[in-house]
Short mmCIF file of C-alpha atoms in Angstrom, two decimals:
data_model
loop_
_atom_site.label_atom_id
_atom_site.label_comp_id
_atom_site.label_asym_id
_atom_site.label_seq_id
_atom_site.Cartn_x
_atom_site.Cartn_y
_atom_site.Cartn_z
CA UNK A 1 203.54 -61.72 76.42
CA UNK A 2 200.40 -59.66 75.38
CA UNK A 3 198.47 -60.46 72.16
CA UNK A 4 199.56 -56.75 70.78
CA UNK A 5 203.21 -58.00 71.56
CA UNK A 6 202.89 -61.33 69.66
CA UNK A 7 201.68 -59.22 66.49
CA UNK A 8 204.70 -56.85 67.02
CA UNK A 9 207.01 -59.86 65.95
CA UNK A 10 205.47 -59.79 62.57
CA UNK A 11 204.07 -56.34 62.21
CA UNK A 12 206.87 -54.23 63.44
CA UNK A 13 206.44 -50.88 64.94
CA UNK A 14 203.66 -49.73 62.47
CA UNK A 15 200.24 -48.58 64.07
CA UNK A 16 198.17 -51.42 65.53
CA UNK A 17 194.62 -51.09 67.02
CA UNK A 18 195.08 -51.29 70.89
CA UNK A 19 191.67 -52.61 72.39
CA UNK A 20 191.66 -51.81 76.19
CA UNK A 21 189.87 -50.34 79.11
CA UNK A 22 190.85 -47.00 81.04
CA UNK A 23 189.55 -47.26 84.77
CA UNK A 24 188.60 -43.81 86.37
CA UNK A 25 188.33 -44.11 90.11
CA UNK A 26 187.49 -40.98 92.28
CA UNK A 27 187.69 -40.72 96.13
CA UNK A 28 184.89 -39.20 98.52
CA UNK A 29 186.15 -35.56 97.62
CA UNK A 30 186.31 -36.15 93.89
CA UNK A 31 190.06 -36.50 93.38
CA UNK A 32 191.18 -39.19 90.65
CA UNK A 33 193.44 -41.81 91.11
CA UNK A 34 196.57 -41.71 88.85
CA UNK A 35 199.58 -43.86 88.17
CA UNK A 36 202.96 -42.90 87.18
CA UNK A 37 203.77 -44.81 84.52
CA UNK A 38 207.14 -47.20 84.16
CA UNK A 39 207.43 -46.63 80.31
CA UNK A 40 207.71 -42.99 80.29
CA UNK A 41 207.48 -41.67 84.06
CA UNK A 42 204.20 -39.62 83.31
CA UNK A 43 200.88 -40.10 84.86
CA UNK A 44 197.76 -41.74 83.45
CA UNK A 45 194.71 -43.68 84.91
CA UNK A 46 194.98 -47.27 85.38
CA UNK A 47 194.04 -49.77 82.52
CA UNK A 48 195.18 -51.80 79.97
CA UNK A 49 194.50 -54.07 77.16
CA UNK A 50 191.91 -56.83 76.77
CA UNK A 51 192.83 -60.31 76.87
CA UNK A 52 191.38 -62.54 74.11
CA UNK A 53 187.71 -63.60 75.26
CA UNK A 54 187.42 -60.80 77.81
CA UNK A 55 184.74 -58.21 78.27
CA UNK A 56 185.46 -54.56 79.10
CA UNK A 57 184.33 -54.73 82.51
CA UNK A 58 186.20 -57.95 83.33
CA UNK A 59 189.38 -56.52 81.91
CA UNK A 60 188.86 -53.22 83.98
CA UNK A 61 188.74 -54.97 87.02
CA UNK A 62 191.94 -57.14 86.20
CA UNK A 63 193.94 -54.46 85.26
CA UNK A 64 192.84 -52.26 88.22
CA UNK A 65 193.88 -54.95 90.78
CA UNK A 66 197.25 -55.89 88.67
CA UNK A 67 198.33 -52.15 88.49
CA UNK A 68 197.33 -51.05 91.94
CA UNK A 69 196.46 -53.97 94.10
CA UNK A 70 193.09 -52.58 94.64
CA UNK A 71 189.48 -53.63 93.97
CA UNK A 72 186.41 -51.54 93.09
CA UNK A 73 183.01 -53.01 94.03
CA UNK A 74 181.16 -50.04 92.32
CA UNK A 75 183.17 -50.22 88.98
CA UNK A 76 181.03 -49.88 85.77
CA UNK A 77 181.27 -48.94 82.15
CA UNK A 78 180.50 -45.33 81.58
CA UNK A 79 177.42 -44.42 79.46
CA UNK A 80 178.42 -44.98 75.63
CA UNK A 81 178.43 -41.12 75.10
CA UNK A 82 180.99 -40.56 77.60
CA UNK A 83 183.03 -44.25 77.54
CA UNK A 84 183.84 -44.81 73.91
CA UNK A 85 187.30 -44.47 72.95
CA UNK A 86 188.37 -44.59 69.14
CA UNK A 87 189.48 -42.14 66.34
CA UNK A 88 192.37 -40.32 65.21
CA UNK A 89 193.20 -38.39 68.32
CA UNK A 90 193.84 -41.61 70.13
CA UNK A 91 197.36 -42.26 68.50
CA UNK A 92 200.23 -42.99 70.81
CA UNK A 93 203.71 -43.90 70.29
CA UNK A 94 205.73 -45.81 73.02
CA UNK A 95 209.24 -45.19 73.73
CA UNK A 96 209.83 -48.46 71.98
CA UNK A 97 208.60 -47.05 68.96
CA UNK A 98 205.49 -49.13 68.73
CA UNK A 99 202.48 -47.18 67.25
CA UNK A 100 199.06 -47.71 68.31
CA UNK A 101 195.48 -46.23 68.05
CA UNK A 102 193.46 -46.78 71.28
CA UNK A 103 190.13 -48.36 71.01
CA UNK A 104 187.69 -49.39 73.73
CA UNK A 105 185.98 -48.20 76.71
CA UNK A 106 186.02 -46.45 80.24
CA UNK A 107 185.14 -47.58 83.38
CA UNK A 108 184.27 -45.63 86.60
CA UNK A 109 184.01 -46.31 90.04
CA UNK A 110 184.81 -45.11 93.92
CA UNK A 111 186.99 -45.92 96.53
CA UNK A 112 187.72 -43.88 99.84
CA UNK A 113 190.90 -42.08 99.75
CA UNK A 114 192.38 -44.24 102.71
CA UNK A 115 192.29 -47.24 100.29
CA UNK A 116 195.43 -46.08 98.68
CA UNK A 117 197.21 -47.33 101.91
CA UNK A 118 196.71 -50.85 100.90
CA UNK A 119 197.72 -50.44 97.40
CA UNK A 120 200.25 -53.22 96.16
CA UNK A 121 200.93 -52.93 92.55
CA UNK A 122 202.33 -56.26 90.60
CA UNK A 123 205.99 -56.52 90.04
CA UNK A 124 205.82 -55.73 86.23
CA UNK A 125 207.08 -52.19 86.56
CA UNK A 126 204.26 -50.72 84.98
CA UNK A 127 203.12 -48.48 88.11
CA UNK A 128 205.86 -46.37 89.61
CA UNK A 129 203.52 -44.46 91.99
CA UNK A 130 199.80 -44.15 92.88
CA UNK A 131 198.44 -40.79 94.01
CA UNK A 132 195.18 -39.01 94.35
CA UNK A 133 194.90 -35.74 92.31
CA UNK A 134 192.29 -33.00 92.27
CA UNK A 135 190.72 -32.52 88.83
CA UNK A 136 191.94 -29.02 88.77
CA UNK A 137 195.49 -29.83 89.72
CA UNK A 138 196.52 -32.67 87.29
CA UNK A 139 200.17 -33.57 86.77
CA UNK A 140 201.93 -33.99 83.36
CA UNK A 141 199.86 -36.99 81.38
CA UNK A 142 200.94 -39.88 79.50
CA UNK A 143 198.77 -39.37 76.45
CA UNK A 144 195.62 -38.38 74.59
CA UNK A 145 193.76 -41.15 76.16
CA UNK A 146 194.08 -39.83 79.63
CA UNK A 147 193.63 -36.27 78.90
CA UNK A 148 190.27 -37.27 77.00
CA UNK A 149 189.40 -39.44 79.87
CA UNK A 150 190.35 -36.92 82.55
CA UNK A 151 188.25 -34.37 80.38
CA UNK A 152 184.95 -36.85 81.03
CA UNK A 153 185.39 -36.19 84.73
CA UNK A 154 186.33 -32.72 84.45
CA UNK A 155 183.07 -31.84 82.63
CA UNK A 156 180.91 -33.52 85.23
CA UNK A 157 182.61 -31.22 87.61
CA UNK A 158 182.00 -27.98 85.57
CA UNK A 159 185.59 -27.83 84.57
CA UNK A 160 186.90 -27.04 81.00
CA UNK A 161 188.17 -30.17 79.08
CA UNK A 162 192.05 -30.58 78.68
CA UNK A 163 193.65 -29.71 74.91
CA UNK A 164 194.55 -32.64 73.11
CA UNK A 165 198.22 -32.90 71.69
CA UNK A 166 198.58 -32.92 68.05
CA UNK A 167 199.11 -36.35 66.54
CA UNK A 168 200.13 -37.47 63.13
CA UNK A 169 197.53 -37.89 60.14
CA UNK A 170 196.16 -41.60 60.29
CA UNK A 171 196.97 -43.89 57.45
CA UNK A 172 194.51 -44.06 54.51
CA UNK A 173 191.72 -46.60 55.02
CA UNK A 174 192.89 -49.95 53.48
CA UNK A 175 192.58 -53.46 54.64
CA UNK A 176 194.34 -53.41 58.10
CA UNK A 177 192.64 -56.73 59.27
CA UNK A 178 193.29 -58.66 56.05
CA UNK A 179 196.85 -57.37 55.91
CA UNK A 180 197.30 -58.81 59.64
CA UNK A 181 195.74 -62.09 58.47
CA UNK A 182 198.33 -62.57 55.43
CA UNK A 183 201.13 -62.41 58.11
CA UNK A 184 199.53 -64.38 61.03
CA UNK A 185 197.13 -66.88 59.35
CA UNK A 186 193.78 -67.89 60.80
CA UNK A 187 194.69 -67.36 64.67
CA UNK A 188 192.26 -65.14 66.69
CA UNK A 189 192.52 -61.55 66.16
CA UNK A 190 190.65 -58.68 67.88
CA UNK A 191 188.33 -57.26 65.17
CA UNK A 192 187.11 -53.79 66.79
CA UNK A 193 184.31 -52.19 64.46
CA UNK A 194 180.54 -51.31 64.19
CA UNK A 195 177.18 -52.50 62.98
CA UNK A 196 174.19 -50.39 62.00
CA UNK A 197 170.37 -50.82 62.30
CA UNK A 198 168.76 -49.33 59.54
CA UNK A 199 164.98 -49.23 59.21
CA UNK A 200 162.39 -48.23 56.33
CA UNK A 201 159.46 -46.41 56.76
CA UNK A 202 157.79 -49.21 57.63
CA UNK A 203 160.10 -49.79 60.56
CA UNK A 204 161.52 -53.02 58.95
CA UNK A 205 165.21 -53.85 59.43
CA UNK A 206 167.67 -54.05 56.66
CA UNK A 207 169.59 -57.33 56.84
CA UNK A 208 172.41 -58.37 54.01
CA UNK A 209 173.09 -61.88 53.44
CA UNK A 210 176.88 -61.99 53.54
CA UNK A 211 178.93 -63.87 50.47
CA UNK A 212 181.56 -65.09 52.74
CA UNK A 213 179.16 -67.01 55.21
CA UNK A 214 175.85 -67.25 53.27
CA UNK A 215 174.31 -65.83 56.34
CA UNK A 216 172.32 -62.74 57.26
CA UNK A 217 174.11 -59.91 58.82
CA UNK A 218 173.72 -56.19 59.78
CA UNK A 219 175.67 -53.31 57.60
CA UNK A 220 178.96 -53.10 59.30
CA UNK A 221 182.75 -54.17 59.38
CA UNK A 222 186.26 -53.44 61.17
CA UNK A 223 187.91 -50.25 61.87
CA UNK A 224 190.79 -48.93 60.11
CA UNK A 225 193.62 -47.39 62.25
CA UNK A 226 192.63 -43.81 63.41
CA UNK A 227 189.03 -44.35 62.43
CA UNK A 228 186.47 -43.69 65.03
CA UNK A 229 183.52 -46.53 65.62
CA UNK A 230 180.88 -43.91 64.20
CA UNK A 231 183.11 -43.17 61.20
CA UNK A 232 183.40 -46.95 60.98
CA UNK A 233 179.67 -47.50 61.16
CA UNK A 234 179.16 -44.49 58.30
CA UNK A 235 181.81 -46.03 55.80
CA UNK A 236 180.83 -49.54 55.95
CA UNK A 237 176.89 -48.93 55.85
CA UNK A 238 177.78 -46.78 52.54
CA UNK A 239 180.18 -49.69 51.28
CA UNK A 240 177.84 -52.35 51.67
CA UNK A 241 174.37 -50.64 50.82
CA UNK A 242 174.97 -47.38 49.00
CA UNK A 243 172.95 -45.73 51.67
CA UNK A 244 174.19 -42.72 53.47
CA UNK A 245 173.23 -42.69 57.14
CA UNK A 246 172.58 -39.51 58.82
CA UNK A 247 172.13 -39.26 62.49
CA UNK A 248 173.61 -42.36 64.71
CA UNK A 249 172.83 -43.19 68.19
CA UNK A 250 175.31 -45.88 69.89
CA UNK A 251 173.13 -48.60 71.70
CA UNK A 252 175.43 -51.18 72.69
CA UNK A 253 179.09 -52.25 73.19
CA UNK A 254 179.75 -55.91 72.95
CA UNK A 255 182.97 -57.95 73.46
CA UNK A 256 183.88 -61.10 75.10
CA UNK A 257 184.12 -65.01 74.64
CA UNK A 258 180.34 -65.28 73.30
CA UNK A 259 181.50 -63.17 70.16
CA UNK A 260 184.48 -65.27 69.17
CA UNK A 261 183.62 -65.98 65.04
CA UNK A 262 185.16 -68.49 62.96
CA UNK A 263 184.49 -68.18 59.43
CA UNK A 264 184.04 -70.72 56.97
CA UNK A 265 187.63 -70.59 55.69
CA UNK A 266 188.98 -70.89 59.19
CA UNK A 267 189.78 -67.33 60.20
CA UNK A 268 188.90 -66.47 63.87
CA UNK A 269 188.01 -63.24 65.26
CA UNK A 270 187.09 -61.78 68.47
CA UNK A 271 184.51 -59.31 67.55
CA UNK A 272 184.47 -55.83 69.81
CA UNK A 273 181.60 -54.03 68.36
CA UNK A 274 179.48 -50.85 68.93
CA UNK A 275 176.01 -51.08 67.61
CA UNK A 276 174.39 -47.90 66.06
CA UNK A 277 170.90 -47.22 65.13
CA UNK A 278 170.33 -44.95 62.31
CA UNK A 279 168.15 -42.27 62.61
CA UNK A 280 167.47 -41.26 58.93
CA UNK A 281 169.35 -42.27 55.51
CA UNK A 282 169.57 -41.27 52.13
CA UNK A 283 170.41 -42.90 48.54
CA UNK A 284 169.44 -45.92 46.77
CA UNK A 285 169.93 -49.46 48.37
CA UNK A 286 172.79 -50.88 46.25
CA UNK A 287 174.45 -53.85 47.71
CA UNK A 288 178.10 -54.22 47.67
CA UNK A 289 178.35 -56.86 44.86
CA UNK A 290 181.62 -58.85 46.01
CA UNK A 291 180.25 -59.06 49.71
CA UNK A 292 176.53 -59.01 49.87
CA UNK A 293 174.29 -61.87 48.04
CA UNK A 294 171.00 -60.38 48.67
CA UNK A 295 169.25 -57.53 51.00
CA UNK A 296 166.10 -57.89 52.61
CA UNK A 297 163.86 -55.79 54.80
CA UNK A 298 162.57 -57.67 58.00
CA UNK A 299 159.79 -57.28 60.37
CA UNK A 300 160.10 -58.51 63.83
CA UNK A 301 157.75 -61.40 63.01
CA UNK A 302 159.48 -62.57 59.49
CA UNK A 303 163.16 -62.35 60.90
CA UNK A 304 165.55 -65.00 59.57
CA UNK A 305 166.07 -67.84 62.15
CA UNK A 306 168.66 -67.61 64.56
CA UNK A 307 170.84 -70.21 62.88
CA UNK A 308 170.62 -68.17 59.71
CA UNK A 309 172.11 -65.27 61.38
CA UNK A 310 175.79 -64.46 61.12
CA UNK A 311 177.00 -65.63 64.78
CA UNK A 312 176.18 -64.33 68.15
CA UNK A 313 177.28 -60.79 67.80
CA UNK A 314 174.65 -60.28 65.03
CA UNK A 315 172.00 -62.37 66.86
CA UNK A 316 172.39 -60.24 69.91
CA UNK A 317 172.46 -56.95 67.99
CA UNK A 318 169.25 -58.05 65.94
CA UNK A 319 167.77 -59.08 69.62
CA UNK A 320 168.33 -55.38 70.74
CA UNK A 321 166.38 -54.22 67.56
CA UNK A 322 163.81 -56.68 68.59
CA UNK A 323 163.28 -55.92 72.24
CA UNK A 324 163.15 -51.92 71.50
CA UNK A 325 160.61 -52.46 68.93
CA UNK A 326 158.62 -54.65 71.34
CA UNK A 327 158.86 -51.90 74.05
CA UNK A 328 157.91 -49.44 71.72
CA UNK A 329 154.86 -51.37 70.94
CA UNK A 330 153.89 -51.91 74.72
CA UNK A 331 154.84 -55.78 74.30
CA UNK A 332 157.25 -58.09 75.89
CA UNK A 333 160.67 -58.74 74.20
CA UNK A 334 160.45 -62.00 72.11
#
């Protein structure tokens, strides 16, 4: 049983965040491989949810093989400006009544058209048929996630994007992860979210010492259902620092076993996080009193010790900033 279905036992049909990956395969003529789905009979790209501890590319290879029996040697995640999936448009209601907001990434690769002759989907019933389709002659698609993914390929081919279907308004921002916690206890939960690199005029990085861990972290936090990664980054940065960030540039997408984190009180999360760089901000630094013990602006030479940072995710995200700074200065990563 999938991680998401386990949650359904206590959450019911209400919206959940579904962390997954879509696999976009094209043949030598540019046609895209689509599967006719077993749940609604419509067409979509192969793909599915991450297992705990999986990164997106590993999940893409696994889901592709399970749903088609095919392997793609050149499968890669798309650049973040084309590959991220999140936001209110990615609502989906399954025939069972289960509601989700899709969150995740897109992978892309190539196979010759003849490879389809060796396709052998597993016996789960998820795949009823597999076919190559020209991008300008697509069948009825299953969800906005598929429409948006195929619009990425259509844009590359000089074609117009596909219109998205209307969706309900997302629920108001609340405390989705906390509400789940009350029902499931400390067991591991996916925590999709965002962190932000905010720097001052001297180029120093803003870090916050978190009340829950006592360690230094970046501004950021968890998505709410229907929220995009970027909207989450803006909201969390403002809530925790009082600052309004202006332009945001996505730098990295992190997921996998290395990013499991256990809080001092025992709650376990599998972080799925997009790191953004803020290009400008306004306002006065006003830390959130219940979450932030203190703030600090740090240069590369005076960063907190790695063990004083809040886990592998924050260490790696701070490392992205430090290495980029070193590259700008003509030096080597520390």
